[in-house]
Coordinates of C-alpha atoms in Angstrom, one line a residue:
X1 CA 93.7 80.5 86.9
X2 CA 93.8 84.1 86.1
X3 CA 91.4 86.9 85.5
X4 CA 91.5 87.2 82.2
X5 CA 90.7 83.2 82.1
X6 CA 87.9 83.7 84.2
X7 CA 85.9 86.3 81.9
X8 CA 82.2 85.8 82.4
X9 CA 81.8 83.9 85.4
X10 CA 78.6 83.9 87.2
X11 CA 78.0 86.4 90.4
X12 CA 75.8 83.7 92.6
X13 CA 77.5 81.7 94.8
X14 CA 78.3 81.4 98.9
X15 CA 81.4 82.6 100.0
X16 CA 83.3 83.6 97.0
X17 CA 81.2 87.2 96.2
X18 CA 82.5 88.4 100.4
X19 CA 86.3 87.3 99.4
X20 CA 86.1 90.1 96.5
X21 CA 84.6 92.0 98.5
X22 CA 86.9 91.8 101.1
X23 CA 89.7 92.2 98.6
X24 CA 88.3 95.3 97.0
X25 CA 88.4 97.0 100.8
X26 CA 92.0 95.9 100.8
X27 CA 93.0 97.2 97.9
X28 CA 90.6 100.6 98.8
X29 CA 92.6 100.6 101.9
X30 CA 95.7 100.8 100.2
X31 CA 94.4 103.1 97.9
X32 CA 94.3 105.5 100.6
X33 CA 97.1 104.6 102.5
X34 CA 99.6 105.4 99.3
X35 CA 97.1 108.8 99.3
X36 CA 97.2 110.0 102.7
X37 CA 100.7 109.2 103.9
X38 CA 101.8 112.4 102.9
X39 CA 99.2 113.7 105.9
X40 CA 102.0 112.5 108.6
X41 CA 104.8 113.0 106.6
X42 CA 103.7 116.8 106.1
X43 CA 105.8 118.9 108.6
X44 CA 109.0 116.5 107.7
X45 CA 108.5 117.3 103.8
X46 CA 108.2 121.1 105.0
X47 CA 111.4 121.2 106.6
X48 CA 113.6 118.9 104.1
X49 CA 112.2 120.3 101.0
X50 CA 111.6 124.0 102.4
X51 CA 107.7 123.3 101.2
X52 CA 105.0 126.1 102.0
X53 CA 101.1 124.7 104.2
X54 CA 99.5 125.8 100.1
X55 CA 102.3 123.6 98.6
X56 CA 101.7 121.1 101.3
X57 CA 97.9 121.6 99.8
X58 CA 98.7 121.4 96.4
X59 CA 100.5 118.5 96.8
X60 CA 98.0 116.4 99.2
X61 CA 95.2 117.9 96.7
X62 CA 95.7 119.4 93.7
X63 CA 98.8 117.4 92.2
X64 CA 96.6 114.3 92.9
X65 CA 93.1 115.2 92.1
X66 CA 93.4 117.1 88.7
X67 CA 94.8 113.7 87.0
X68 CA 92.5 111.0 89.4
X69 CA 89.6 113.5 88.4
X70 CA 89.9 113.5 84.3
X71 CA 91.9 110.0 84.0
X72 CA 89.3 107.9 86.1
X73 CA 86.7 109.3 83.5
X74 CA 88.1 107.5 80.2
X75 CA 89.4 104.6 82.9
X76 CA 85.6 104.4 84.1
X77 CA 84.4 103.6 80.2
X78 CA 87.6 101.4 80.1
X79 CA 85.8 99.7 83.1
X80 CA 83.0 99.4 81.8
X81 CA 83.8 98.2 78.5
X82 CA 86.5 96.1 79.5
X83 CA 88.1 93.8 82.1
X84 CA 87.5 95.1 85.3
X85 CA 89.8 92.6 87.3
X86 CA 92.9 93.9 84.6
X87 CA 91.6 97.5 84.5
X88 CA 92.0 97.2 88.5
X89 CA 95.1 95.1 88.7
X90 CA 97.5 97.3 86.4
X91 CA 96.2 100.4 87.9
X92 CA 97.3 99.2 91.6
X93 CA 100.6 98.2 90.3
X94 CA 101.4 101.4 88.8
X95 CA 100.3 103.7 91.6
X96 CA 102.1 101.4 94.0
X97 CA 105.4 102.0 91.7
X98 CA 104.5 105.8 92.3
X99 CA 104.3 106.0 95.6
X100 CA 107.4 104.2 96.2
X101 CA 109.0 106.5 93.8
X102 CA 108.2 109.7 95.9
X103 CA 110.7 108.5 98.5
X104 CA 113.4 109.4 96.1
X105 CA 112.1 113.2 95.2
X106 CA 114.6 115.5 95.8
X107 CA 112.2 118.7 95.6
X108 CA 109.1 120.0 95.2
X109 CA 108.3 119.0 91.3
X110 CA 109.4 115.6 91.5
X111 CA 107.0 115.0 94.5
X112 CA 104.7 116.6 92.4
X113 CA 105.2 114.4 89.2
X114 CA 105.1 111.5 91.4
X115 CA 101.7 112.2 93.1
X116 CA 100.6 112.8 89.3
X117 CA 101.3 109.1 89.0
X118 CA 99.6 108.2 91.8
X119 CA 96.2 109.8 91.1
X120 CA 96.2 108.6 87.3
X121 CA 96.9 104.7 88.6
X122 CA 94.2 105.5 91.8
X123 CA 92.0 106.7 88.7
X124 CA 91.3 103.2 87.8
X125 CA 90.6 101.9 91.1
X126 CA 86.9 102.4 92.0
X127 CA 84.8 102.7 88.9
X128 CA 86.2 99.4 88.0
X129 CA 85.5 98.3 92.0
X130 CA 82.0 99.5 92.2
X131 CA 81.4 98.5 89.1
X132 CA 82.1 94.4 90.6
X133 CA 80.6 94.8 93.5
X134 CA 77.1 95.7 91.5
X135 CA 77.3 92.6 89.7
X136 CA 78.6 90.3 93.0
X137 CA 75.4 91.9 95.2
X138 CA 71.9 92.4 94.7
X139 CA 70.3 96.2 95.0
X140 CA 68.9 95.6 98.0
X141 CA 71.8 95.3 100.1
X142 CA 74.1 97.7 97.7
X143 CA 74.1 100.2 100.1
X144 CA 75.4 98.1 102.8
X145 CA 78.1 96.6 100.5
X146 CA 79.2 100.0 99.4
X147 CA 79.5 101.0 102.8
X148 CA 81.4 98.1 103.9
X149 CA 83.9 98.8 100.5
X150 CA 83.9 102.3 101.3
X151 CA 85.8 101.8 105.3
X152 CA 88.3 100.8 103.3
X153 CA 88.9 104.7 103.2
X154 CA 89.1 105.0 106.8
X155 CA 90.7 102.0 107.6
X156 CA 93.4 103.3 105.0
X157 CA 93.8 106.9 106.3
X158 CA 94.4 105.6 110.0
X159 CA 96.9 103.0 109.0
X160 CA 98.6 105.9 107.1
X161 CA 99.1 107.8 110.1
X162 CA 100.1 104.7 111.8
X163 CA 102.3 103.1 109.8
X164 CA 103.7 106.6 108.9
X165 CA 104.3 107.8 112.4
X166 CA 106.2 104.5 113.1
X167 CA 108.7 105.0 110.7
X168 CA 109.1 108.4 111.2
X169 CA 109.4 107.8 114.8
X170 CA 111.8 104.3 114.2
X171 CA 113.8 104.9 111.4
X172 CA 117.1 104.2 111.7
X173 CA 118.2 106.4 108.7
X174 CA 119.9 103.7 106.9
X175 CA 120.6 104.1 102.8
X176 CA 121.2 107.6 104.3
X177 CA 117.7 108.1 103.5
X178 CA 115.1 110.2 105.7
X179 CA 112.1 108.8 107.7
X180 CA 109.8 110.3 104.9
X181 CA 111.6 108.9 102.3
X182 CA 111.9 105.5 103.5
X183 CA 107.7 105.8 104.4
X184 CA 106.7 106.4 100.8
X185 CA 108.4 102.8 100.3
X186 CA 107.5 101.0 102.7
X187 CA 103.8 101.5 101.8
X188 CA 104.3 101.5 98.0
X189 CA 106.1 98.1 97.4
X190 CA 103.3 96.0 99.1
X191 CA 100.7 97.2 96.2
X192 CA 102.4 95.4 93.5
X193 CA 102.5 92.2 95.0
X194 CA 98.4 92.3 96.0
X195 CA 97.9 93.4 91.9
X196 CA 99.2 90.1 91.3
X197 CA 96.6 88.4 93.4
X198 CA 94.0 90.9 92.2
X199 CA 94.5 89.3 88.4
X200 CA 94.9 85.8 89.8
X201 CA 91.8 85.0 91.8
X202 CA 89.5 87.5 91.1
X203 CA 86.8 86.5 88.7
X204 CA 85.3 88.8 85.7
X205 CA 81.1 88.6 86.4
X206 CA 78.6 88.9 83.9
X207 CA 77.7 93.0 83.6
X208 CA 73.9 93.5 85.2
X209 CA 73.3 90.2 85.7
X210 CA 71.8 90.6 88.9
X211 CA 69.6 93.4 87.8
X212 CA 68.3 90.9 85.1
X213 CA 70.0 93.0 81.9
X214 CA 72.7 91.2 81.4
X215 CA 75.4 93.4 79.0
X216 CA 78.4 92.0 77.4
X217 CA 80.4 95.3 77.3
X218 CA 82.6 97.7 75.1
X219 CA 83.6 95.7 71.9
X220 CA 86.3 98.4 71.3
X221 CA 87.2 99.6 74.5
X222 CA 90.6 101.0 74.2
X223 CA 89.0 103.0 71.0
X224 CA 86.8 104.3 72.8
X225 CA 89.4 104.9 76.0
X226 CA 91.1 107.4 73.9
X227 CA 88.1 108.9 72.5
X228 CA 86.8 109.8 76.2
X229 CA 90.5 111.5 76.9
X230 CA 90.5 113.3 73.2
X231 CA 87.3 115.3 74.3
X232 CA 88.6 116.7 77.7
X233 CA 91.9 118.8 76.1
X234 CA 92.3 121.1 73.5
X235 CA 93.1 121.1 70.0
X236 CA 92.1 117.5 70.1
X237 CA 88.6 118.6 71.9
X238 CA 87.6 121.4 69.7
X239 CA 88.2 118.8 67.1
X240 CA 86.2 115.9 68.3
X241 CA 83.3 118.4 68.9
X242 CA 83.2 118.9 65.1
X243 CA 83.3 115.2 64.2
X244 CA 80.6 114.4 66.4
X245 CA 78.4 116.6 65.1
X246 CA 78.7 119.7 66.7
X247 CA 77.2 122.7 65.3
X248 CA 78.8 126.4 65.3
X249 CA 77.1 127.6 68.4
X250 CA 78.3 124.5 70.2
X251 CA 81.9 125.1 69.2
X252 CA 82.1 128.9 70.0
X253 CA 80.7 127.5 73.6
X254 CA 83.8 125.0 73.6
X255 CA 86.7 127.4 72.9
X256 CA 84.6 130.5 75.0
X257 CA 84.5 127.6 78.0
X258 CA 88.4 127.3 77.5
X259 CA 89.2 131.1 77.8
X260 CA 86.7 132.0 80.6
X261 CA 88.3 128.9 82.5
X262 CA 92.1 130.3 81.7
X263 CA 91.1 133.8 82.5
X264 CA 89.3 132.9 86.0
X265 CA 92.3 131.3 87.0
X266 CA 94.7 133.8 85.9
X267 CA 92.9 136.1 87.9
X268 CA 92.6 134.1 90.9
X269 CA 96.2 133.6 90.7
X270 CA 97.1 137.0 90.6
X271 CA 94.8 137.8 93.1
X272 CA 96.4 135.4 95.7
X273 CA 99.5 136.0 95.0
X274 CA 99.6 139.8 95.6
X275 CA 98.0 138.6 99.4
X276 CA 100.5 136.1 100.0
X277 CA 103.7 137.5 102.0
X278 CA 106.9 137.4 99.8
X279 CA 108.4 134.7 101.4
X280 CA 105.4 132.7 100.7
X281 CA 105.5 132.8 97.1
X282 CA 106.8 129.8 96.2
X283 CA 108.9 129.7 92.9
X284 CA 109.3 126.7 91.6
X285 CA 111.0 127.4 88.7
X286 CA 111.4 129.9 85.3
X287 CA 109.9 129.3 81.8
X288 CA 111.2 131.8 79.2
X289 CA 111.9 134.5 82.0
X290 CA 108.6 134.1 83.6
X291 CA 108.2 133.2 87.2
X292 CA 106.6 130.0 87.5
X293 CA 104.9 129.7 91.6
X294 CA 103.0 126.6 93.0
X295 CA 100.1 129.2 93.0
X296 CA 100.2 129.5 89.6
X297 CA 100.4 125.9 89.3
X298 CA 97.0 125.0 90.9
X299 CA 95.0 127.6 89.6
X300 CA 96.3 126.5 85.9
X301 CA 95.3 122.9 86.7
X302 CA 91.9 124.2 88.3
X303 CA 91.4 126.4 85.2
X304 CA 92.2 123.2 82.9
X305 CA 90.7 120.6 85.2
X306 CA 87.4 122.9 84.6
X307 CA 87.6 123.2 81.2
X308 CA 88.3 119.3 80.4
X309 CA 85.2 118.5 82.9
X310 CA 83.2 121.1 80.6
X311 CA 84.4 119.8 77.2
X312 CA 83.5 116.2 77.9
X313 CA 80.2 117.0 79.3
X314 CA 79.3 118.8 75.5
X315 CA 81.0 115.4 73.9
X316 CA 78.8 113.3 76.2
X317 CA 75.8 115.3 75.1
X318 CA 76.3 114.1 71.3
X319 CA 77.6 110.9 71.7
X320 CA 76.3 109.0 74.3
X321 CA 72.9 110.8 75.0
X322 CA 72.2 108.0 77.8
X323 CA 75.2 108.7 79.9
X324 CA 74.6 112.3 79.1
X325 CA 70.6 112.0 80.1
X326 CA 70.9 110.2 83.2
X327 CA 74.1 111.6 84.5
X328 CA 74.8 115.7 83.7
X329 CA 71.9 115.8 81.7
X330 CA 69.4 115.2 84.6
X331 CA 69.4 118.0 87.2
X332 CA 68.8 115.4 90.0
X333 CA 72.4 113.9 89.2
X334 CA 73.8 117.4 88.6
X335 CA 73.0 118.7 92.2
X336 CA 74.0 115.5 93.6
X337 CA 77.5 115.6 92.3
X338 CA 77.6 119.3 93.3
X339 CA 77.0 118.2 96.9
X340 CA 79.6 115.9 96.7
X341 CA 82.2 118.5 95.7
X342 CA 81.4 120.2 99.3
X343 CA 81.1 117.4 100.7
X344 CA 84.4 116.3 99.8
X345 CA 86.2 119.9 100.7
X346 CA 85.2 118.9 104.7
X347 CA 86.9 115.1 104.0
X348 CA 90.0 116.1 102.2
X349 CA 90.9 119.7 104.0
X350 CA 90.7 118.1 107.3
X351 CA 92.3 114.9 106.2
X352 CA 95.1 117.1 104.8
X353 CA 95.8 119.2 107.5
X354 CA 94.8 117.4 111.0
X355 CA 98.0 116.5 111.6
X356 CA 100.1 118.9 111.1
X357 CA 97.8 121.4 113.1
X358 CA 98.1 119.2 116.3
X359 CA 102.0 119.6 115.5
X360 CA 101.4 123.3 115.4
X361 CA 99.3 124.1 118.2
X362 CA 99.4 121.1 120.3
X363 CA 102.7 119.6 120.0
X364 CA 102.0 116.0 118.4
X365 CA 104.5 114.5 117.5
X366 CA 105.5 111.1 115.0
X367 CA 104.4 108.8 118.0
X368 CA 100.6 110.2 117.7
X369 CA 100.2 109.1 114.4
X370 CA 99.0 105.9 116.4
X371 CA 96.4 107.8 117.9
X372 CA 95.1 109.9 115.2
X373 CA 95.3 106.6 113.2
X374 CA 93.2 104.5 115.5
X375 CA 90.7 107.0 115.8
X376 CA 90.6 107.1 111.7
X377 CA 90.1 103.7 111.6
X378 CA 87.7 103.0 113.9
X379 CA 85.7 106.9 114.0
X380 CA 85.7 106.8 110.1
X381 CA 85.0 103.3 109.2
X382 CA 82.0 102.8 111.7
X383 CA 80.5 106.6 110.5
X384 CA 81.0 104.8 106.5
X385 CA 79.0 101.8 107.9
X386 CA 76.7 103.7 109.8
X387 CA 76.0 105.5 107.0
X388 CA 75.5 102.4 104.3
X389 CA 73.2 100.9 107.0
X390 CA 70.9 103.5 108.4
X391 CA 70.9 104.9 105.4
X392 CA 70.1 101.8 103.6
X393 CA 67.3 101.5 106.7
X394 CA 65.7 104.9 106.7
X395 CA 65.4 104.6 103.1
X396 CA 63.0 102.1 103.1
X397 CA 60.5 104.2 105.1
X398 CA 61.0 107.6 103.3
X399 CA 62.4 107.8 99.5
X400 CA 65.0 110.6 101.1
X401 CA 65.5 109.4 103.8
X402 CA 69.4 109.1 103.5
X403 CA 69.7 112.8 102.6
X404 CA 67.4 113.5 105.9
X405 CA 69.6 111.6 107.9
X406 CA 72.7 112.8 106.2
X407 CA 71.6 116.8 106.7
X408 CA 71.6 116.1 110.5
X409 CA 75.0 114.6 110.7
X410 CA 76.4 117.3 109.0
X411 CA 75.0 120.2 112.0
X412 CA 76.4 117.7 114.0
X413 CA 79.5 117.5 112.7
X414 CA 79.9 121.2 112.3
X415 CA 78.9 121.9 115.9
X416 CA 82.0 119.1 117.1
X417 CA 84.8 120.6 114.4
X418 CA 84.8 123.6 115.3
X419 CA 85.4 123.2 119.2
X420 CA 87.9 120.9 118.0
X421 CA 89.6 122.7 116.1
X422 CA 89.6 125.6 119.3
X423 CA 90.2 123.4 122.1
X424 CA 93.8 123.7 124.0
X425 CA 93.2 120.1 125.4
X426 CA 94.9 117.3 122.9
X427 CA 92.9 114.8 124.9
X428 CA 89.7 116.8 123.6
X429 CA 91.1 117.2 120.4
X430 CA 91.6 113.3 120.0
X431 CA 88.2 112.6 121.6
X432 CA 86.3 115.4 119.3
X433 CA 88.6 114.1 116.1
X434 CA 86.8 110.6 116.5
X435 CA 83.0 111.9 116.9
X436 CA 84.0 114.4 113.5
X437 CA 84.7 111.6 111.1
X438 CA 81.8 109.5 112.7
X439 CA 79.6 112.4 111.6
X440 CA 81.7 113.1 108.4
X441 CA 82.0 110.0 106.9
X442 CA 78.1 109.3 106.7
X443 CA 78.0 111.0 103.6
X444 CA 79.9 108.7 101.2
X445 CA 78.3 105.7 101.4
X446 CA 74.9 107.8 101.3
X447 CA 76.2 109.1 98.1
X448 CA 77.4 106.7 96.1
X449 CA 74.7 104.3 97.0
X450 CA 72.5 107.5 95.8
X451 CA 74.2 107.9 92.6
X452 CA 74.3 104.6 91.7
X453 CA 70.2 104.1 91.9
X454 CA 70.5 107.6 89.6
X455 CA 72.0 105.3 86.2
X456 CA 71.0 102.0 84.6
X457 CA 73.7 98.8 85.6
X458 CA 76.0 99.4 82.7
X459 CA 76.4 102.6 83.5
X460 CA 77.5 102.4 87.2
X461 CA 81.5 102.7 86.3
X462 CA 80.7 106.2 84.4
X463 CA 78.3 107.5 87.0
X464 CA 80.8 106.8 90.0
X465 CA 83.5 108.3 87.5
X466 CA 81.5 111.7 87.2
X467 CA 80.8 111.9 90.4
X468 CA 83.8 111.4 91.4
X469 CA 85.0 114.5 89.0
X470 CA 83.1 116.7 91.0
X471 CA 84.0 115.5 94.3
X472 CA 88.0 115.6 93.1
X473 CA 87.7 119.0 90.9
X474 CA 85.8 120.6 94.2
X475 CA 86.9 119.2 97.2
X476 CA 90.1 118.1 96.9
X477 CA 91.4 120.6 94.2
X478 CA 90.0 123.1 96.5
X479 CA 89.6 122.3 99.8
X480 CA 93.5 121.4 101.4
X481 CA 94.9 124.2 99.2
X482 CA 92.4 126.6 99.9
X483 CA 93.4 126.0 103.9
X484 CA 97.1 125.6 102.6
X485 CA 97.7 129.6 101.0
X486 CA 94.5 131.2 103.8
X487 CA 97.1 129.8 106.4
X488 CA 99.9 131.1 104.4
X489 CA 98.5 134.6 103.6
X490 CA 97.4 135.2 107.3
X491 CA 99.6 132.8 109.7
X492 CA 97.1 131.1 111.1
X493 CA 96.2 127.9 110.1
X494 CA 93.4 127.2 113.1
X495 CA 92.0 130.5 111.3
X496 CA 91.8 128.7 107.8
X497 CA 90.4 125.5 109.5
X498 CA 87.9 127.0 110.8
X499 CA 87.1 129.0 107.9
X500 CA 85.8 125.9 105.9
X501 CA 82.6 126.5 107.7
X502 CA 81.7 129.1 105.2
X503 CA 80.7 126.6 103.2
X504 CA 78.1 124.8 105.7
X505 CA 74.9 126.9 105.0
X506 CA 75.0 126.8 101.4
X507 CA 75.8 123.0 101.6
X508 CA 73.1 122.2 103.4
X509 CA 70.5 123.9 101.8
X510 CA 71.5 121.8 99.1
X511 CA 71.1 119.2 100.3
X512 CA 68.0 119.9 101.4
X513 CA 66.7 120.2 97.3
X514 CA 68.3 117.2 96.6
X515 CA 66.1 115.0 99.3
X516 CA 63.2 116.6 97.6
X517 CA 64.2 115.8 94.4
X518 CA 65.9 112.7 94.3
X519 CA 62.8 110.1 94.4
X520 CA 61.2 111.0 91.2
X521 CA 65.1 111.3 89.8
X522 CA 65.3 107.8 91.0
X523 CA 61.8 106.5 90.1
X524 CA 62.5 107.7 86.0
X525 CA 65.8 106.1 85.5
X526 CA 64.5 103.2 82.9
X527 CA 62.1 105.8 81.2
X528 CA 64.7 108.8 80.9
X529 CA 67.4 106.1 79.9
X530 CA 64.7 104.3 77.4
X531 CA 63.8 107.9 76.1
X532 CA 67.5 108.6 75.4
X533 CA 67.9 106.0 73.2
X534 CA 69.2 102.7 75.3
X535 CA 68.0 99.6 74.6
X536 CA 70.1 97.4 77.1
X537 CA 67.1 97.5 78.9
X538 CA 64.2 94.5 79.7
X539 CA 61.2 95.7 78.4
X540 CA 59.1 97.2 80.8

């Protein structure tokens, strides 16, 4: 029976919730697998495609996160509003295709357009995810399933390095095709089989159920699919403004939003580039005369990125007030998704580069990719569950108690990275690499379990989605490429490593307002929600 047969179906029973759940971490596994491959495949894609660390960067960050950050926001409303099981099931397929596509790029834009692919079909992947999961499992155990769904990461990024390093190391080069190449394929193909028994098995459940408001969903979803992408790029933004309502002084913000956004970049663009060495300016092409660089690139897509995050924010104010009230309307969800972004420059810059500085400054090679992938696996995915279930435990004795316990992992973790990323010993390095992402990975589970208690049931999809925005637009727009062109610019990448703890202090004294905060943001969901207009709601 298929999916789209099974609309509806009850959430209660035995065994069946823990096979979707098991499914989803598959399919979040592979997520990350077709993301992080490039990790390994890094110094190989350097020298066959004559790539720069910042393009290396751009493309492990920015090429990806730009269209997973503003598609998965009108893919989130799809998910809510739609099929989740389809929403889920086409979206593998397609990234799958994408990945396996990048093993036939010949240069640097087609391994860019294909990592565009691969973030707007990963895009669809977890709002509609998380969204399941809160209607297969009660609250009380949300932050444990979240956890468990979110080792899938880990599990994925280690099995990347694995499975990469393999081939690289074992290829035989037949098709006449390189190690890299053949890589991309080998770990695309799988994904469209599994989207196949993603629509097949997986059962549709009834939206809030569990939380006892039970929602039907979007009666025109697709409508309302391409309304959410209209508001996010100009002219059709500046339009949709107007038709909602918008008055003057609202407009003037929208098209002032867009030229501070293009200016910024601009000048960040032609701040960089006069500091990076000649050689280091990477021109990918001419338009009309005019130079076009991979630096220019990512602080276009950075400028735009920010200005479609700042447009749908002003549509969400007039349209949906709910979403807009309980998400960047409330200040506790604001500094939360802000934390995130920081969060995620740790997660994404060391992700990016950990490889490739051991083959810099410590000689790995392909056949470490075992090692590195092991300690992914199993240093990541215990820190995600450790962080679901302690933080799920100290939460029950203090209302902030997962931020508490979250702010001391991350001194913890700071202390450990940076002798890591110091040490001349690779045994050290491996042994130091494990207790970093056991620290590191704490936070996501602690987040997203946290967000989620921040927004009413049918509102999870969209509140994962925004928060997701930040985390992408931030941390992994930012964080690898940032690493990428300060390794560029001064020759040392163990320098630009260890410059991402620039960003500790501030972070955690962020953290630090949000644990004060986030109880009475939690405690006023159903009034602020009520107050905004929703009536999805049980009475009170």
């Amino acid at each position: 029976m298929s999916g789209n047969a099974m609309n509806g179906g009850s959430a209660k029973g035995g065994w069946y919730p823990w096979y979707v759940l098991a499914l989803l971490v598959l399919i979040y596994t592979m997520n990350f697998v077709d993301r992080q491959i490039i990790t390994i495949l890094a110094p190989y894609l350097k020298a066959d495609l004559g790539l720069t660390d910042a393009q290396i960067g751009l493309l492990y960050g920015t090429a990806f996160a730009m269209f997973y950050a503003l598609f998965g926001i009108p893919l989130a409303r799809l998910a809510d509003g739609w099929s989740r099981v389809k929403t889920l099931s086409i979206g593998l397929c397609f990234w799958s295709l994408m990945t396996t596509v990048s093993g036939f790029a010949g240069n640097f834009v087609q391994l860019g357009l294909a990592r565009l692919g691969v973030g707007v079909g990963e895009a669809s992947a977890s709002p509609a995810a998380i969204s399941l999961l809160g209607d297969y499992f009660p609250k009380r155990i949300r932050g444990t399933i979240l956890a468990i769904y979110t080792t899938g990461v880990y599990v994925g990024i280690g099995l990347s390095l694995i499975i990469g390093g393999y081939v690289l190391d074992w290829w035989p080069g037949w098709f006449d095709m390189a190690g890299w190449q053949a890589a991309f394929i080998i770990v695309g193909l799988p994904g469209i089989l599994l989207a196949l028994l993603v629509y097949l098995t997986v059962r549709e459940p009834v939206r809030g159920e569990l939380d006892g408001n039970p929602h039907p969903g979007d009666p025109h979803p697709f409508r309302n699919v391409l309304t959410e992408a209209k508001m996010m790029f100009p002219p059709w933004s500046i339009a949709s403004i107007r038709r909602l309502g918008g008055d003057a002084a609202t407009m003037r913000r929208n098209v002032l939003g867009l030229a501070i956004a293009l200016a910024l970049s601009l000048v960040v663009h032609v701040v960089i580039e006069d500091m990076l060495p000649p050689e280091r300016r990477a021109v990918i092409g001419t338009i009309a005369g005019f130079t076009v660089t991979s630096n220019l690139v990512q602080w276009l897509a950075i400028g735009i990125g920010s200005y479609a995050a700042f447009s749908w924010g002003q549509s969400v104010r007039l349209r949906d007030p709910v979403t807009h009230a309980l998400t960047l309307g409330g200040k506790t969800y604001r500094l939360l998704a802000l934390c995130c972004g920081l969060l995620g420059i740790y997660t994404y810059a060391t992700g990016a580069f950990v490889y490739l500085y051991g083959n810099r400054y410590l000689g790995l090679g392909p056949e470490d990719g075992f090692a590195l992938g092991l300690i992914a696996v199993f240093g990541g995915g215990i820190g995600t569950f450790l962080g679901g279930w302690i933080g799920d435990w100290v939460k029950l004795r203090h209302p902030a108690g997962r931020l508490y316990f979250l702010i001391l992992c991350m001194i913890g973790f700071t202390a450990v990275t940076v002798v890591q990323y110091t040490t001349t010993s690779v045994t050290l390095f491996f042994v130091l690499n494990f207790f970093s992402l056991l620290l590191l990975t704490v936070w996501s589970p602690i987040m997203i379990a946290s967000a989620q208690d921040l927004v009413i049931p049918r509102l999870r999809g969209a509140g994962f989605a925004v928060q997701t925005l930040a985390s992408s637009l931030i941390g992994l727009g930012l964080g690898p490429y940032m690493v990428g062109v300060i390794s560029d610019i001064t020759g040392n990448l163990q320098w630009a490593m260890l410059s991402l703890f620039l960003v500790m202090p501030p972070l955690l004294l962020l953290l630090w307002r949000l644990a004060i905060i986030l109880p009475e943001g939690e405690a006023s969901v159903d009034r602020r929600a009520r107050a905004a207009g929703d009536t999805s709601l049980a009475a009170a």
